[in-house]
């Protein structure tokens, strides 16, 4: 995972100040986001004296990615079939207009 050119090592523990550095967000805003991610089980918090370093939990993210990928493939297939249908309707509409125009020319 990379944000604005920063490489993220999922095994490295980082605090909110360090995590906020590459973003245009305040440290309290980053802390709020981290709390949401912790509640979702995507980030865990450790303890290192005064620091509370966070760590990315890769397993739940991998599970979410697999779940999303299944739906992405499903919807991608539906959109491809819709594209084919729309193209067929567009072609049929053009042919119909040509036939209508030709009939109008003979009158």
Tab-separated table of N, CA and C in Angstrom:
chain	number	residue	atom	x	y	z
A	1	UNK	N	0.855	-1.178	0.000
A	1	UNK	CA	0.000	0.000	0.000
A	1	UNK	C	0.896	1.234	0.000
A	2	UNK	N	0.564	2.203	-0.842
A	2	UNK	CA	1.349	3.432	-0.903
A	2	UNK	C	0.412	4.625	-0.923
A	3	UNK	N	0.809	5.685	-0.272
A	3	UNK	CA	0.024	6.913	-0.282
A	3	UNK	C	0.952	8.056	-0.620
A	4	UNK	N	0.630	8.743	-1.731
A	4	UNK	CA	1.418	9.892	-2.153
A	4	UNK	C	2.906	9.564	-2.208
A	5	UNK	N	3.234	8.430	-2.760
A	5	UNK	CA	4.623	8.075	-2.936
A	5	UNK	C	5.297	7.444	-1.729
A	6	UNK	N	4.596	7.315	-0.628
A	6	UNK	CA	5.179	6.710	0.561
A	6	UNK	C	4.894	5.213	0.539
A	7	UNK	N	5.906	4.440	0.752
A	7	UNK	CA	5.737	2.998	0.842
A	7	UNK	C	5.318	2.660	2.263
A	8	UNK	N	4.340	1.781	2.400
A	8	UNK	CA	3.850	1.398	3.714
A	8	UNK	C	4.250	-0.040	3.974
A	9	UNK	N	4.954	-0.244	5.018
A	9	UNK	CA	5.334	-1.582	5.449
A	9	UNK	C	4.303	-2.030	6.471
A	10	UNK	N	3.465	-3.044	6.136
A	10	UNK	CA	2.398	-3.439	7.051
A	10	UNK	C	2.894	-4.011	8.371
A	11	UNK	N	4.137	-4.432	8.444
A	11	UNK	CA	4.639	-5.006	9.691
A	11	UNK	C	5.216	-3.944	10.616
A	12	UNK	N	5.407	-2.731	10.088
A	12	UNK	CA	5.990	-1.663	10.892
A	12	UNK	C	4.913	-0.970	11.716
A	13	UNK	N	5.203	-0.750	12.976
A	13	UNK	CA	4.268	-0.054	13.858
A	13	UNK	C	4.541	1.440	13.796
A	14	UNK	N	3.459	2.219	13.663
A	14	UNK	CA	3.585	3.669	13.549
A	14	UNK	C	2.548	4.344	14.431
A	15	UNK	N	2.915	5.510	14.943
A	15	UNK	CA	1.995	6.302	15.742
A	15	UNK	C	1.231	7.268	14.860
A	16	UNK	N	0.188	7.930	15.425
A	16	UNK	CA	-0.636	8.856	14.637
A	16	UNK	C	0.155	9.999	14.017
A	17	UNK	N	1.137	10.541	14.730
A	17	UNK	CA	1.928	11.658	14.197
A	17	UNK	C	2.695	11.206	12.957
A	18	UNK	N	3.307	10.032	13.060
A	18	UNK	CA	4.072	9.496	11.936
A	18	UNK	C	3.148	9.165	10.762
A	19	UNK	N	1.942	8.649	11.072
A	19	UNK	CA	0.993	8.298	10.020
A	19	UNK	C	0.403	9.537	9.347
A	20	UNK	N	0.280	10.641	10.087
A	20	UNK	CA	-0.310	11.857	9.531
A	20	UNK	C	0.655	12.585	8.602
A	21	UNK	N	1.937	12.349	8.741
A	21	UNK	CA	2.952	13.099	7.992
A	21	UNK	C	2.707	13.136	6.484
A	22	UNK	N	2.441	12.012	5.813
A	22	UNK	CA	2.289	12.090	4.354
A	22	UNK	C	0.955	12.662	3.884
A	23	UNK	N	0.018	12.906	4.792
A	23	UNK	CA	-1.310	13.382	4.409
A	23	UNK	C	-1.516	14.828	4.849
A	24	UNK	N	-2.462	15.483	4.210
A	24	UNK	CA	-2.822	16.841	4.618
A	24	UNK	C	-3.958	16.749	5.620
A	25	UNK	N	-3.707	16.090	6.713
A	25	UNK	CA	-4.702	15.912	7.764
A	25	UNK	C	-4.034	16.203	9.099
A	26	UNK	N	-4.856	16.639	10.021
A	26	UNK	CA	-4.334	16.893	11.354
A	26	UNK	C	-4.141	15.565	12.089
A	27	UNK	N	-3.336	15.615	13.131
A	27	UNK	CA	-3.109	14.410	13.941
A	27	UNK	C	-4.406	13.939	14.578
A	28	UNK	N	-5.279	14.847	15.106
A	28	UNK	CA	-6.557	14.357	15.655
A	28	UNK	C	-7.438	13.684	14.592
A	29	UNK	N	-7.411	14.198	13.373
A	29	UNK	CA	-8.202	13.565	12.305
A	29	UNK	C	-7.673	12.169	12.011
A	30	UNK	N	-6.355	12.031	11.980
A	30	UNK	CA	-5.757	10.707	11.757
A	30	UNK	C	-6.136	9.782	12.907
A	31	UNK	N	-6.114	10.297	14.144
A	31	UNK	CA	-6.483	9.465	15.303
A	31	UNK	C	-7.915	8.970	15.177
A	32	UNK	N	-8.834	9.833	14.696
A	32	UNK	CA	-10.226	9.405	14.508
A	32	UNK	C	-10.315	8.283	13.486
A	33	UNK	N	-9.589	8.435	12.388
A	33	UNK	CA	-9.590	7.397	11.351
A	33	UNK	C	-9.023	6.093	11.907
A	34	UNK	N	-7.969	6.210	12.699
A	34	UNK	CA	-7.353	5.009	13.269
A	34	UNK	C	-8.325	4.279	14.204
A	35	UNK	N	-9.105	5.049	14.978
A	35	UNK	CA	-10.082	4.421	15.878
A	35	UNK	C	-11.122	3.637	15.083
A	36	UNK	N	-11.568	4.201	13.982
A	36	UNK	CA	-12.540	3.500	13.130
A	36	UNK	C	-11.916	2.213	12.588
A	37	UNK	N	-10.671	2.315	12.125
A	37	UNK	CA	-9.985	1.140	11.583
A	37	UNK	C	-9.751	0.091	12.663
A	38	UNK	N	-9.468	0.541	13.906
A	38	UNK	CA	-9.294	-0.401	15.023
A	38	UNK	C	-10.594	-1.137	15.310
A	39	UNK	N	-11.711	-0.383	15.351
A	39	UNK	CA	-13.006	-1.025	15.616
A	39	UNK	C	-13.347	-2.039	14.527
A	40	UNK	N	-12.905	-1.775	13.307
A	40	UNK	CA	-13.157	-2.687	12.192
A	40	UNK	C	-12.191	-3.868	12.191
A	41	UNK	N	-11.179	-3.831	13.070
A	41	UNK	CA	-10.215	-4.927	13.146
A	41	UNK	C	-9.145	-4.853	12.068
A	42	UNK	N	-9.034	-3.706	11.395
A	42	UNK	CA	-8.058	-3.573	10.318
A	42	UNK	C	-6.718	-3.035	10.808
A	43	UNK	N	-6.717	-2.464	12.018
A	43	UNK	CA	-5.499	-1.904	12.621
A	43	UNK	C	-5.500	-2.310	14.086
A	44	UNK	N	-4.324	-2.653	14.597
A	44	UNK	CA	-4.224	-2.957	16.033
A	44	UNK	C	-3.305	-1.931	16.683
A	45	UNK	N	-3.505	-1.720	17.970
A	45	UNK	CA	-2.721	-0.736	18.711
A	45	UNK	C	-1.849	-1.454	19.723
A	46	UNK	N	-0.584	-1.061	19.738
A	46	UNK	CA	0.355	-1.629	20.700
A	46	UNK	C	0.670	-0.616	21.784
A	47	UNK	N	1.686	-0.922	22.558
A	47	UNK	CA	2.080	-0.011	23.623
A	47	UNK	C	3.603	-0.019	23.697
A	48	UNK	N	4.165	1.174	23.648
A	48	UNK	CA	5.610	1.326	23.723
A	48	UNK	C	5.864	2.572	24.566
A	49	UNK	N	5.938	2.385	25.888
A	49	UNK	CA	6.083	3.500	26.840
A	49	UNK	C	4.942	4.484	26.641
A	50	UNK	N	5.230	5.737	26.207
A	50	UNK	CA	4.198	6.754	26.008
A	50	UNK	C	3.511	6.636	24.646
A	51	UNK	N	4.093	5.881	23.778
A	51	UNK	CA	3.564	5.755	22.411
A	51	UNK	C	2.532	4.626	22.328
A	52	UNK	N	1.598	4.767	21.380
A	52	UNK	CA	0.597	3.734	21.087
A	52	UNK	C	0.672	3.427	19.596
A	53	UNK	N	1.743	2.749	19.201
A	53	UNK	CA	1.922	2.490	17.765
A	53	UNK	C	0.840	1.566	17.208
A	54	UNK	N	0.442	1.857	15.971
A	54	UNK	CA	-0.566	1.046	15.292
A	54	UNK	C	0.109	0.148	14.274
A	55	UNK	N	-0.572	-0.944	14.026
A	55	UNK	CA	-0.064	-1.896	13.051
A	55	UNK	C	-1.213	-2.333	12.156
A	56	UNK	N	-0.942	-2.398	10.873
A	56	UNK	CA	-1.933	-2.840	9.905
A	56	UNK	C	-2.156	-4.339	10.069
A	57	UNK	N	-3.411	-4.738	10.171
A	57	UNK	CA	-3.742	-6.160	10.260
A	57	UNK	C	-4.070	-6.650	8.854
A	58	UNK	N	-3.137	-7.364	8.275
A	58	UNK	CA	-3.249	-7.754	6.869
A	58	UNK	C	-4.324	-8.812	6.620
A	59	UNK	N	-4.544	-9.726	7.556
A	59	UNK	CA	-5.486	-10.828	7.303
A	59	UNK	C	-6.917	-10.327	7.055
A	60	UNK	N	-7.482	-9.435	7.914
A	60	UNK	CA	-8.839	-8.946	7.613
A	60	UNK	C	-8.906	-8.158	6.305
A	61	UNK	N	-7.830	-7.430	5.979
A	61	UNK	CA	-7.813	-6.697	4.708
A	61	UNK	C	-7.812	-7.667	3.535
A	62	UNK	N	-7.072	-8.763	3.661
A	62	UNK	CA	-7.043	-9.765	2.590
A	62	UNK	C	-8.420	-10.394	2.430
A	63	UNK	N	-9.111	-10.661	3.541
A	63	UNK	CA	-10.464	-11.232	3.476
A	63	UNK	C	-11.422	-10.254	2.797
A	64	UNK	N	-11.327	-8.970	3.166
A	64	UNK	CA	-12.186	-7.951	2.558
A	64	UNK	C	-11.893	-7.829	1.063
A	65	UNK	N	-10.620	-7.899	0.703
A	65	UNK	CA	-10.234	-7.816	-0.704
A	65	UNK	C	-10.811	-8.986	-1.498
A	66	UNK	N	-10.733	-10.193	-0.937
A	66	UNK	CA	-11.299	-11.371	-1.631
A	66	UNK	C	-12.802	-11.205	-1.796
A	67	UNK	N	-13.496	-10.721	-0.763
A	67	UNK	CA	-14.950	-10.525	-0.828
A	67	UNK	C	-15.304	-9.482	-1.890
A	68	UNK	N	-14.584	-8.359	-1.875
A	68	UNK	CA	-14.842	-7.308	-2.859
A	68	UNK	C	-14.526	-7.772	-4.277
A	69	UNK	N	-13.464	-8.555	-4.420
A	69	UNK	CA	-13.079	-9.045	-5.749
A	69	UNK	C	-14.169	-9.922	-6.344
A	70	UNK	N	-14.818	-10.730	-5.549
A	70	UNK	CA	-15.903	-11.584	-6.028
A	70	UNK	C	-17.036	-10.722	-6.589
A	71	UNK	N	-17.396	-9.672	-5.867
A	71	UNK	CA	-18.469	-8.786	-6.344
A	71	UNK	C	-18.027	-7.941	-7.530
A	72	UNK	N	-16.746	-7.553	-7.523
A	72	UNK	CA	-16.236	-6.792	-8.659
A	72	UNK	C	-16.366	-7.621	-9.934
A	73	UNK	N	-15.964	-8.907	-9.899
A	73	UNK	CA	-16.076	-9.773	-11.081
A	73	UNK	C	-17.530	-9.925	-11.496
A	74	UNK	N	-18.427	-10.098	-10.498
A	74	UNK	CA	-19.855	-10.245	-10.788
A	74	UNK	C	-20.373	-9.013	-11.524
A	75	UNK	N	-20.098	-7.824	-10.978
A	75	UNK	CA	-20.607	-6.598	-11.591
A	75	UNK	C	-19.930	-6.287	-12.905
A	76	UNK	N	-18.650	-6.617	-13.012
A	76	UNK	CA	-17.947	-6.393	-14.269
A	76	UNK	C	-18.595	-7.210	-15.378
A	77	UNK	N	-18.961	-8.463	-15.092
A	77	UNK	CA	-19.649	-9.299	-16.078
A	77	UNK	C	-20.989	-8.705	-16.463
A	78	UNK	N	-21.735	-8.208	-15.484
A	78	UNK	CA	-23.026	-7.578	-15.776
A	78	UNK	C	-22.848	-6.327	-16.633
A	79	UNK	N	-21.857	-5.514	-16.319
A	79	UNK	CA	-21.629	-4.299	-17.107
A	79	UNK	C	-21.199	-4.638	-18.536
A	80	UNK	N	-20.414	-5.708	-18.691
A	80	UNK	CA	-20.009	-6.100	-20.049
A	80	UNK	C	-21.227	-6.551	-20.858
A	81	UNK	N	-22.124	-7.318	-20.230
A	81	UNK	CA	-23.341	-7.741	-20.939
A	81	UNK	C	-24.214	-6.522	-21.255
A	82	UNK	N	-24.274	-5.569	-20.344
A	82	UNK	CA	-25.038	-4.344	-20.592
A	82	UNK	C	-24.431	-3.551	-21.752
A	83	UNK	N	-23.098	-3.480	-21.817
A	83	UNK	CA	-22.430	-2.794	-22.934
A	83	UNK	C	-22.804	-3.431	-24.263
A	84	UNK	N	-22.807	-4.778	-24.302
A	84	UNK	CA	-23.156	-5.498	-25.538
A	84	UNK	C	-24.597	-5.188	-25.922
A	85	UNK	N	-25.513	-5.245	-24.954
A	85	UNK	CA	-26.920	-4.973	-25.223
A	85	UNK	C	-27.113	-3.539	-25.725
A	86	UNK	N	-26.466	-2.576	-25.076
A	86	UNK	CA	-26.596	-1.181	-25.497
A	86	UNK	C	-26.051	-0.973	-26.910
A	87	UNK	N	-24.951	-1.638	-27.223
A	87	UNK	CA	-24.388	-1.529	-28.574
A	87	UNK	C	-25.352	-2.131	-29.596
A	88	UNK	N	-25.965	-3.271	-29.256
A	88	UNK	CA	-26.938	-3.891	-30.168
A	88	UNK	C	-28.136	-2.964	-30.372
A	89	UNK	N	-28.628	-2.362	-29.312
A	89	UNK	CA	-29.762	-1.437	-29.424
A	89	UNK	C	-29.394	-0.213	-30.246
A	90	UNK	N	-28.183	0.286	-30.060
A	90	UNK	CA	-27.707	1.448	-30.808
A	90	UNK	C	-27.638	1.118	-32.308
A	91	UNK	N	-27.085	-0.055	-32.636
A	91	UNK	CA	-26.975	-0.496	-34.031
A	91	UNK	C	-28.363	-0.704	-34.628
A	92	UNK	N	-29.263	-1.345	-33.867
A	92	UNK	CA	-30.627	-1.579	-34.356
A	92	UNK	C	-31.340	-0.239	-34.579
A	93	UNK	N	-31.108	0.734	-33.709
A	93	UNK	CA	-31.719	2.058	-33.861
A	93	UNK	C	-31.224	2.757	-35.128
A	94	UNK	N	-29.922	2.641	-35.418
A	94	UNK	CA	-29.362	3.254	-36.625
A	94	UNK	C	-29.965	2.614	-37.873
A	95	UNK	N	-30.084	1.277	-37.870
A	95	UNK	CA	-30.657	0.581	-39.029
A	95	UNK	C	-32.111	0.993	-39.227
A	96	UNK	N	-32.853	1.099	-38.135
A	96	UNK	CA	-34.259	1.494	-38.210
A	96	UNK	C	-34.396	2.902	-38.798
A	97	UNK	N	-33.522	3.828	-38.368
A	97	UNK	CA	-33.577	5.200	-38.877
A	97	UNK	C	-33.237	5.248	-40.371
A	98	UNK	N	-32.250	4.410	-40.784
A	98	UNK	CA	-31.893	4.363	-42.207
A	98	UNK	C	-33.085	3.884	-43.028
A	99	UNK	N	-33.759	2.811	-42.540
A	99	UNK	CA	-34.920	2.279	-43.270
A	99	UNK	C	-36.027	3.330	-43.334
A	100	UNK	N	-36.235	4.020	-42.232
A	100	UNK	CA	-37.278	5.043	-42.189
A	100	UNK	C	-36.933	6.189	-43.147
A	101	UNK	N	-35.677	6.603	-43.171
A	101	UNK	CA	-35.250	7.678	-44.074
A	101	UNK	C	-35.387	7.271	-45.535
A	102	UNK	N	-35.024	6.001	-45.864
A	102	UNK	CA	-35.135	5.526	-47.241
A	102	UNK	C	-36.588	5.510	-47.689
A	103	UNK	N	-37.494	5.065	-46.828
A	103	UNK	CA	-38.915	5.051	-47.159
A	103	UNK	C	-39.414	6.470	-47.401
A	104	UNK	N	-38.920	7.388	-46.606
A	104	UNK	CA	-39.324	8.789	-46.751
A	104	UNK	C	-38.821	9.407	-48.040
A	105	UNK	N	-37.625	8.941	-48.520
A	105	UNK	CA	-37.069	9.461	-49.771
A	105	UNK	C	-37.902	9.069	-50.984
A	106	UNK	N	-38.546	7.893	-50.951
A	106	UNK	CA	-39.307	7.397	-52.097
A	106	UNK	C	-40.684	8.027	-52.210
A	107	UNK	N	-41.140	8.673	-51.233
A	107	UNK	CA	-42.505	9.224	-51.284
A	107	UNK	C	-42.554	10.496	-52.038
